[in-house]
PDB file of C-alpha atoms in Angstrom:
ATOM      1  CA  ASP A   1     123.722  89.043  84.761  1.00  0.00           C
ATOM      2  CA  ALA A   2     120.462  90.778  83.906  1.00  0.00           C
ATOM      3  CA  LYS A   3     119.745  88.706  80.746  1.00  0.00           C
ATOM      4  CA  THR A   4     117.554  91.550  79.433  1.00  0.00           C
ATOM      5  CA  THR A   5     118.145  94.714  77.445  1.00  0.00           C
ATOM      6  CA  GLN A   6     115.881  97.741  77.724  1.00  0.00           C
ATOM      7  CA  PRO A   7     116.086 101.312  76.447  1.00  0.00           C
ATOM      8  CA  THR A   8     117.370 103.675  79.089  1.00  0.00           C
ATOM      9  CA  SER A   9     114.499 106.129  78.820  1.00  0.00           C
ATOM     10  CA  MET A  10     111.264 106.815  76.995  1.00  0.00           C
ATOM     11  CA  ASP A  11     108.609 109.508  76.887  1.00  0.00           C
ATOM     12  CA  CYS A  12     104.899 109.052  76.351  1.00  0.00           C
ATOM     13  CA  ALA A  13     102.061 111.548  76.027  1.00  0.00           C
ATOM     14  CA  GLU A  14      99.392 111.340  78.683  1.00  0.00           C
ATOM     15  CA  GLY A  15      96.402 109.325  77.506  1.00  0.00           C
ATOM     16  CA  ARG A  16      98.366 107.502  74.825  1.00  0.00           C
ATOM     17  CA  ALA A  17      99.586 103.923  74.958  1.00  0.00           C
ATOM     18  CA  ALA A  18     103.065 103.401  76.321  1.00  0.00           C
ATOM     19  CA  ASN A  19     104.941 100.542  74.660  1.00  0.00           C
ATOM     20  CA  LEU A  20     108.043  99.441  76.530  1.00  0.00           C
ATOM     21  CA  PRO A  21     110.281  96.960  74.707  1.00  0.00           C
ATOM     22  CA  CYS A  22     112.585  94.352  76.193  1.00  0.00           C
ATOM     23  CA  ASN A  23     115.059  92.025  74.550  1.00  0.00           C
ATOM     24  CA  HIS A  24     115.820  88.677  76.166  1.00  0.00           C
ATOM     25  CA  SER A  25     117.454  86.778  73.328  1.00  0.00           C
ATOM     26  CA  THR A  26     119.043  84.125  75.575  1.00  0.00           C
ATOM     27  CA  ILE A  27     115.845  83.188  77.368  1.00  0.00           C
ATOM     28  CA  SER A  28     115.299  79.493  77.985  1.00  0.00           C
ATOM     29  CA  GLY A  29     112.089  77.610  77.428  1.00  0.00           C
ATOM     30  CA  ASN A  30     111.048  77.474  81.065  1.00  0.00           C
ATOM     31  CA  GLU A  31     112.000  81.026  82.045  1.00  0.00           C
ATOM     32  CA  TYR A  32     109.238  83.507  82.712  1.00  0.00           C
ATOM     33  CA  VAL A  33     109.280  87.199  81.804  1.00  0.00           C
ATOM     34  CA  TYR A  34     108.256  89.535  84.617  1.00  0.00           C
ATOM     35  CA  TRP A  35     107.663  93.265  84.641  1.00  0.00           C
ATOM     36  CA  TYR A  36     107.952  95.482  87.683  1.00  0.00           C
ATOM     37  CA  ARG A  37     107.978  99.216  88.062  1.00  0.00           C
ATOM     38  CA  GLN A  38     109.417 101.502  90.686  1.00  0.00           C
ATOM     39  CA  ILE A  39     108.103 104.930  91.371  1.00  0.00           C
ATOM     40  CA  HIS A  40     110.695 107.221  92.907  1.00  0.00           C
ATOM     41  CA  SER A  41     111.731 106.172  96.419  1.00  0.00           C
ATOM     42  CA  GLN A  42     109.117 103.440  96.662  1.00  0.00           C
ATOM     43  CA  GLY A  43     109.481  99.674  96.545  1.00  0.00           C
ATOM     44  CA  PRO A  44     109.075  97.991  93.142  1.00  0.00           C
ATOM     45  CA  GLN A  45     105.539  97.071  92.174  1.00  0.00           C
ATOM     46  CA  TYR A  46     104.590  93.919  90.305  1.00  0.00           C
ATOM     47  CA  ILE A  47     102.863  94.547  86.969  1.00  0.00           C
ATOM     48  CA  ILE A  48     102.530  91.325  85.012  1.00  0.00           C
ATOM     49  CA  HIS A  49     104.329  88.162  83.965  1.00  0.00           C
ATOM     50  CA  GLY A  50     104.135  85.560  81.216  1.00  0.00           C
ATOM     51  CA  LEU A  51     105.780  82.523  79.674  1.00  0.00           C
ATOM     52  CA  LYS A  52     104.645  82.138  76.081  1.00  0.00           C
ATOM     53  CA  ASN A  53     101.197  83.588  75.616  1.00  0.00           C
ATOM     54  CA  ASN A  54     100.216  87.212  75.702  1.00  0.00           C
ATOM     55  CA  GLU A  55      98.859  88.292  79.046  1.00  0.00           C
ATOM     56  CA  THR A  56      96.570  91.100  80.155  1.00  0.00           C
ATOM     57  CA  ASN A  57      95.499  92.366  83.537  1.00  0.00           C
ATOM     58  CA  GLU A  58      94.005  95.534  84.943  1.00  0.00           C
ATOM     59  CA  MET A  59      97.321  97.354  84.743  1.00  0.00           C
ATOM     60  CA  ALA A  60      98.885  96.332  81.452  1.00  0.00           C
ATOM     61  CA  SER A  61      99.309  93.886  78.601  1.00  0.00           C
ATOM     62  CA  LEU A  62     102.358  91.772  77.919  1.00  0.00           C
ATOM     63  CA  ILE A  63     103.128  90.761  74.356  1.00  0.00           C
ATOM     64  CA  ILE A  64     105.778  88.044  73.951  1.00  0.00           C
ATOM     65  CA  THR A  65     107.101  87.267  70.485  1.00  0.00           C
ATOM     66  CA  GLU A  66     106.697  83.771  69.154  1.00  0.00           C
ATOM     67  CA  ASP A  67     110.421  83.019  69.473  1.00  0.00           C
ATOM     68  CA  ARG A  68     110.274  84.510  73.009  1.00  0.00           C
ATOM     69  CA  LYS A  69     113.387  86.588  72.374  1.00  0.00           C
ATOM     70  CA  SER A  70     111.633  89.852  73.074  1.00  0.00           C
ATOM     71  CA  SER A  71     108.545  91.249  74.715  1.00  0.00           C
ATOM     72  CA  THR A  72     106.621  94.498  75.000  1.00  0.00           C
ATOM     73  CA  LEU A  73     104.802  95.888  77.984  1.00  0.00           C
ATOM     74  CA  ILE A  74     101.814  98.004  77.015  1.00  0.00           C
ATOM     75  CA  LEU A  75     100.194 100.543  79.300  1.00  0.00           C
ATOM     76  CA  PRO A  76      97.028 101.274  77.320  1.00  0.00           C
ATOM     77  CA  HIS A  77      96.283 104.792  78.531  1.00  0.00           C
ATOM     78  CA  ALA A  78      99.294 106.273  80.279  1.00  0.00           C
ATOM     79  CA  THR A  79      98.731 108.710  83.127  1.00  0.00           C
ATOM     80  CA  LEU A  80     101.166 110.957  84.972  1.00  0.00           C
ATOM     81  CA  ARG A  81     101.180 108.403  87.792  1.00  0.00           C
ATOM     82  CA  ASP A  82     102.726 105.868  85.414  1.00  0.00           C
ATOM     83  CA  THR A  83     105.986 107.838  85.399  1.00  0.00           C
ATOM     84  CA  ALA A  84     108.441 105.331  86.852  1.00  0.00           C
ATOM     85  CA  VAL A  85     111.349 103.022  86.107  1.00  0.00           C
ATOM     86  CA  TYR A  86     110.124  99.825  84.450  1.00  0.00           C
ATOM     87  CA  TYR A  87     112.093  96.627  84.875  1.00  0.00           C
ATOM     88  CA  CYS A  88     111.898  93.643  82.560  1.00  0.00           C
ATOM     89  CA  ILE A  89     113.147  90.506  84.312  1.00  0.00           C
ATOM     90  CA  VAL A  90     113.748  86.961  83.168  1.00  0.00           C
ATOM     91  CA  ARG A  91     113.110  84.665  86.080  1.00  0.00           C
ATOM     92  CA  VAL A  92     115.517  81.759  86.191  1.00  0.00           C
ATOM     93  CA  PRO A  93     113.965  78.539  87.521  1.00  0.00           C
ATOM     94  CA  ASN A  94     115.277  77.063  90.740  1.00  0.00           C
ATOM     95  CA  THR A  95     116.633  80.386  91.926  1.00  0.00           C
ATOM     96  CA  GLY A  96     113.655  81.213  94.109  1.00  0.00           C
ATOM     97  CA  ASN A  97     113.106  84.948  94.282  1.00  0.00           C
ATOM     98  CA  GLN A  98     116.572  85.878  93.074  1.00  0.00           C
ATOM     99  CA  PHE A  99     115.486  88.405  90.460  1.00  0.00           C
ATOM    100  CA  TYR A 100     118.010  90.301  88.311  1.00  0.00           C
ATOM    101  CA  PHE A 101     116.523  93.756  87.902  1.00  0.00           C
ATOM    102  CA  GLY A 102     118.942  95.332  85.451  1.00  0.00           C
ATOM    103  CA  THR A 103     118.828  99.075  84.813  1.00  0.00           C
ATOM    104  CA  GLY A 104     115.265  99.317  83.542  1.00  0.00           C
ATOM    105  CA  THR A 105     113.563 101.954  81.373  1.00  0.00           C
ATOM    106  CA  SER A 106     112.758 105.335  82.858  1.00  0.00           C
ATOM    107  CA  LEU A 107     109.326 106.224  81.480  1.00  0.00           C
ATOM    108  CA  THR A 108     108.190 109.829  81.650  1.00  0.00           C
ATOM    109  CA  VAL A 109     104.551 110.550  80.921  1.00  0.00           C
ATOM    110  CA  ILE A 110     104.199 114.061  79.569  1.00  0.00           C
ATOM    111  CA  PRO A 111     101.029 116.125  80.132  1.00  0.00           C
TER     112      PRO A 111
ATOM    113  CA  LYS B   1      95.240  92.908 103.635  1.00  0.00           C
ATOM    114  CA  ALA B   2      98.283  94.607 105.119  1.00  0.00           C
ATOM    115  CA  GLY B   3     101.325  94.949 102.896  1.00  0.00           C
ATOM    116  CA  VAL B   4     104.976  94.324 103.611  1.00  0.00           C
ATOM    117  CA  THR B   5     106.150  96.401 106.540  1.00  0.00           C
ATOM    118  CA  GLN B   6     109.750  97.430 107.011  1.00  0.00           C
ATOM    119  CA  THR B   7     111.249  99.134 110.030  1.00  0.00           C
ATOM    120  CA  PRO B   8     112.900 101.478 110.559  1.00  0.00           C
ATOM    121  CA  ARG B   9     112.236 103.564 107.455  1.00  0.00           C
ATOM    122  CA  TYR B  10     115.292 105.754 107.910  1.00  0.00           C
ATOM    123  CA  LEU B  11     118.413 105.403 109.968  1.00  0.00           C
ATOM    124  CA  ILE B  12     121.866 106.881 110.228  1.00  0.00           C
ATOM    125  CA  LYS B  13     124.885 104.951 111.455  1.00  0.00           C
ATOM    126  CA  THR B  14     128.608 105.506 111.550  1.00  0.00           C
ATOM    127  CA  ARG B  15     131.336 103.355 110.064  1.00  0.00           C
ATOM    128  CA  GLY B  16     132.106 100.262 112.090  1.00  0.00           C
ATOM    129  CA  GLN B  17     128.690 100.038 113.698  1.00  0.00           C
ATOM    130  CA  GLN B  18     126.159  97.343 112.973  1.00  0.00           C
ATOM    131  CA  VAL B  19     122.524  97.601 112.005  1.00  0.00           C
ATOM    132  CA  THR B  20     119.478  95.350 112.109  1.00  0.00           C
ATOM    133  CA  LEU B  21     116.540  95.860 109.776  1.00  0.00           C
ATOM    134  CA  SER B  22     113.169  94.216 110.194  1.00  0.00           C
ATOM    135  CA  CYS B  23     110.577  93.012 107.711  1.00  0.00           C
ATOM    136  CA  SER B  24     107.059  91.747 108.322  1.00  0.00           C
ATOM    137  CA  PRO B  25     105.707  89.947 105.255  1.00  0.00           C
ATOM    138  CA  ILE B  26     102.153  89.760 104.019  1.00  0.00           C
ATOM    139  CA  SER B  27     100.122  87.331 106.081  1.00  0.00           C
ATOM    140  CA  GLY B  28     100.424  83.819 104.662  1.00  0.00           C
ATOM    141  CA  HIS B  29     103.622  84.518 102.756  1.00  0.00           C
ATOM    142  CA  ARG B  30     106.441  82.188 103.684  1.00  0.00           C
ATOM    143  CA  SER B  31     109.208  83.633 101.526  1.00  0.00           C
ATOM    144  CA  VAL B  32     111.075  86.816 102.349  1.00  0.00           C
ATOM    145  CA  SER B  33     113.775  88.245 100.102  1.00  0.00           C
ATOM    146  CA  TRP B  34     116.103  91.149 100.704  1.00  0.00           C
ATOM    147  CA  TYR B  35     117.502  93.519  98.103  1.00  0.00           C
ATOM    148  CA  GLN B  36     119.958  96.381  98.226  1.00  0.00           C
ATOM    149  CA  GLN B  37     119.456  99.388  95.977  1.00  0.00           C
ATOM    150  CA  THR B  38     122.167 101.948  95.321  1.00  0.00           C
ATOM    151  CA  PRO B  39     122.486 104.539  92.541  1.00  0.00           C
ATOM    152  CA  GLY B  40     125.591 102.854  91.184  1.00  0.00           C
ATOM    153  CA  GLN B  41     124.630  99.180  91.345  1.00  0.00           C
ATOM    154  CA  GLY B  42     120.855  99.329  91.104  1.00  0.00           C
ATOM    155  CA  LEU B  43     118.754  96.613  92.723  1.00  0.00           C
ATOM    156  CA  GLN B  44     120.823  93.660  93.883  1.00  0.00           C
ATOM    157  CA  PHE B  45     119.627  90.468  95.502  1.00  0.00           C
ATOM    158  CA  LEU B  46     120.971  89.800  98.983  1.00  0.00           C
ATOM    159  CA  PHE B  47     119.254  86.608 100.139  1.00  0.00           C
ATOM    160  CA  GLU B  48     115.961  84.786 100.414  1.00  0.00           C
ATOM    161  CA  TYR B  49     114.453  82.912 103.317  1.00  0.00           C
ATOM    162  CA  PHE B  50     111.692  80.367 103.086  1.00  0.00           C
ATOM    163  CA  SER B  51     110.253  78.640 106.140  1.00  0.00           C
ATOM    164  CA  GLU B  52     113.154  79.838 108.298  1.00  0.00           C
ATOM    165  CA  THR B  53     115.808  78.484 105.930  1.00  0.00           C
ATOM    166  CA  GLN B  54     118.028  80.494 103.632  1.00  0.00           C
ATOM    167  CA  ARG B  55     117.093  79.363 100.145  1.00  0.00           C
ATOM    168  CA  ASN B  56     119.279  81.607  98.007  1.00  0.00           C
ATOM    169  CA  LYS B  57     122.120  83.992  98.566  1.00  0.00           C
ATOM    170  CA  GLY B  58     123.491  86.783  96.418  1.00  0.00           C
ATOM    171  CA  ASN B  59     127.068  87.894  96.006  1.00  0.00           C
ATOM    172  CA  PHE B  60     127.552  89.929  99.169  1.00  0.00           C
ATOM    173  CA  PRO B  61     130.217  89.635 101.882  1.00  0.00           C
ATOM    174  CA  GLY B  62     129.600  87.753 105.087  1.00  0.00           C
ATOM    175  CA  ARG B  63     128.961  91.041 106.918  1.00  0.00           C
ATOM    176  CA  PHE B  64     125.462  90.795 105.494  1.00  0.00           C
ATOM    177  CA  SER B  65     123.346  88.192 107.217  1.00  0.00           C
ATOM    178  CA  GLY B  66     119.729  87.458 107.817  1.00  0.00           C
ATOM    179  CA  ARG B  67     117.278  85.202 109.497  1.00  0.00           C
ATOM    180  CA  GLN B  68     113.631  84.334 109.455  1.00  0.00           C
ATOM    181  CA  PHE B  69     111.418  83.534 112.389  1.00  0.00           C
ATOM    182  CA  SER B  70     108.654  80.982 112.682  1.00  0.00           C
ATOM    183  CA  ASN B  71     106.034  83.675 112.008  1.00  0.00           C
ATOM    184  CA  SER B  72     107.856  84.475 108.709  1.00  0.00           C
ATOM    185  CA  ARG B  73     109.093  87.829 109.938  1.00  0.00           C
ATOM    186  CA  SER B  74     112.660  88.426 108.872  1.00  0.00           C
ATOM    187  CA  GLU B  75     115.607  90.480 109.953  1.00  0.00           C
ATOM    188  CA  MET B  76     118.796  91.354 108.174  1.00  0.00           C
ATOM    189  CA  ASN B  77     121.963  92.475 109.856  1.00  0.00           C
ATOM    190  CA  VAL B  78     124.957  94.329 108.525  1.00  0.00           C
ATOM    191  CA  SER B  79     128.034  94.344 110.711  1.00  0.00           C
ATOM    192  CA  THR B  80     131.098  96.585 110.575  1.00  0.00           C
ATOM    193  CA  LEU B  81     129.336  99.135 108.418  1.00  0.00           C
ATOM    194  CA  GLU B  82     131.170 100.772 105.541  1.00  0.00           C
ATOM    195  CA  LEU B  83     130.336 103.962 103.690  1.00  0.00           C
ATOM    196  CA  GLY B  84     129.377 101.882 100.660  1.00  0.00           C
ATOM    197  CA  ASP B  85     126.630 100.172 102.624  1.00  0.00           C
ATOM    198  CA  SER B  86     124.567 103.339 102.393  1.00  0.00           C
ATOM    199  CA  ALA B  87     121.556 102.214 100.418  1.00  0.00           C
ATOM    200  CA  LEU B  88     117.865 101.520 100.318  1.00  0.00           C
ATOM    201  CA  TYR B  89     117.253  98.034 101.665  1.00  0.00           C
ATOM    202  CA  LEU B  90     114.109  96.466 100.308  1.00  0.00           C
ATOM    203  CA  CYS B  91     112.257  93.475 101.610  1.00  0.00           C
ATOM    204  CA  ALA B  92     109.887  91.469  99.456  1.00  0.00           C
ATOM    205  CA  SER B  93     107.520  88.707 100.408  1.00  0.00           C
ATOM    206  CA  SER B  94     105.844  86.045  98.335  1.00  0.00           C
ATOM    207  CA  LEU B  95     104.074  82.741  98.648  1.00  0.00           C
ATOM    208  CA  GLY B  96     107.316  81.122  97.575  1.00  0.00           C
ATOM    209  CA  THR B  97     105.882  79.277  94.608  1.00  0.00           C
ATOM    210  CA  VAL B  98     107.664  78.998  91.272  1.00  0.00           C
ATOM    211  CA  THR B  99     105.773  81.843  89.609  1.00  0.00           C
ATOM    212  CA  GLY B 100     104.555  83.823  92.581  1.00  0.00           C
ATOM    213  CA  GLU B 101     105.172  87.525  92.334  1.00  0.00           C
ATOM    214  CA  LEU B 102     107.115  89.565  94.859  1.00  0.00           C
ATOM    215  CA  PHE B 103     105.451  92.207  96.989  1.00  0.00           C
ATOM    216  CA  PHE B 104     107.900  94.837  98.124  1.00  0.00           C
ATOM    217  CA  GLY B 105     107.912  97.021 101.186  1.00  0.00           C
ATOM    218  CA  GLU B 106     108.784 100.705 101.128  1.00  0.00           C
ATOM    219  CA  GLY B 107     112.335 100.011 102.225  1.00  0.00           C
ATOM    220  CA  SER B 108     114.730 101.062 104.943  1.00  0.00           C
ATOM    221  CA  ARG B 109     117.069 103.848 103.924  1.00  0.00           C
ATOM    222  CA  LEU B 110     120.426 103.466 105.636  1.00  0.00           C
ATOM    223  CA  THR B 111     122.998 106.231 105.653  1.00  0.00           C
ATOM    224  CA  VAL B 112     126.496 105.424 106.894  1.00  0.00           C
ATOM    225  CA  LEU B 113     128.632 108.376 107.918  1.00  0.00           C
TER     226      LEU B 113
END
C-alpha cells in the first residue's frame, strides 16, 4: 500500500523550476513525507523530508499543504542530471525503514 | 565517508541454485534494509536488520533470508532460485532513528536463467 498518488510522468525545461506533486490524503498526524529519486540503474537517492512545515535544502524545497493531504517537491533550477524517477513516500511510524515506494513520477528535463 | 557497498554488482544463476549478496553499510550505521526492484513490481521492501536483529520483514517467501553481523555488515540469501527472482537487489543503511534517511547502494543485479 503506497499511500501516495503521483503523476506517472512530467517534463520540465532545463533551467526552469520543476514542481512535482504528490497526494497523500490518508496521511496520519505523525507520518512524515519523504522524497527520493532514482536515476536509471542507480540506487535511490534521498532528497528531503518533512512533517508539517515547509523544508528546504541544497537540493530542493518541500511544500506541504496545511491539511497535509498533499505536497510538492520543487527543484528550483532543473538540469539534465535531474532526469530521474521521483518517489513520494509516507513513512509509517514503528515500521523502521519499511518504505513503500509506489510507482513514482518519471521526470524528464528537456534541453 | 564511504557509501554503501554491495557485492557482487552483477551475477547470473540458474533455477534451483542459491545466491548470497553482501552489503557493507556506511560507517556508524546500525540499520540495514534490503529491497527488491523489478520492472513489474517496482521497489519492494524485503527486510530490515538493526543491531543484528531483524526488525521488520516484507511480504516475501521464506526462500529470502538475511542476517547482520556485529560490524553491521549484512548478507541476504535467496535459496531455490526462480526465474521471477531476477531483479536488482538494493541495500540501504541508516542510523536507524525514527526520521533518519536511507542511503542506498548501487545494487546487485541478479539474473536467473
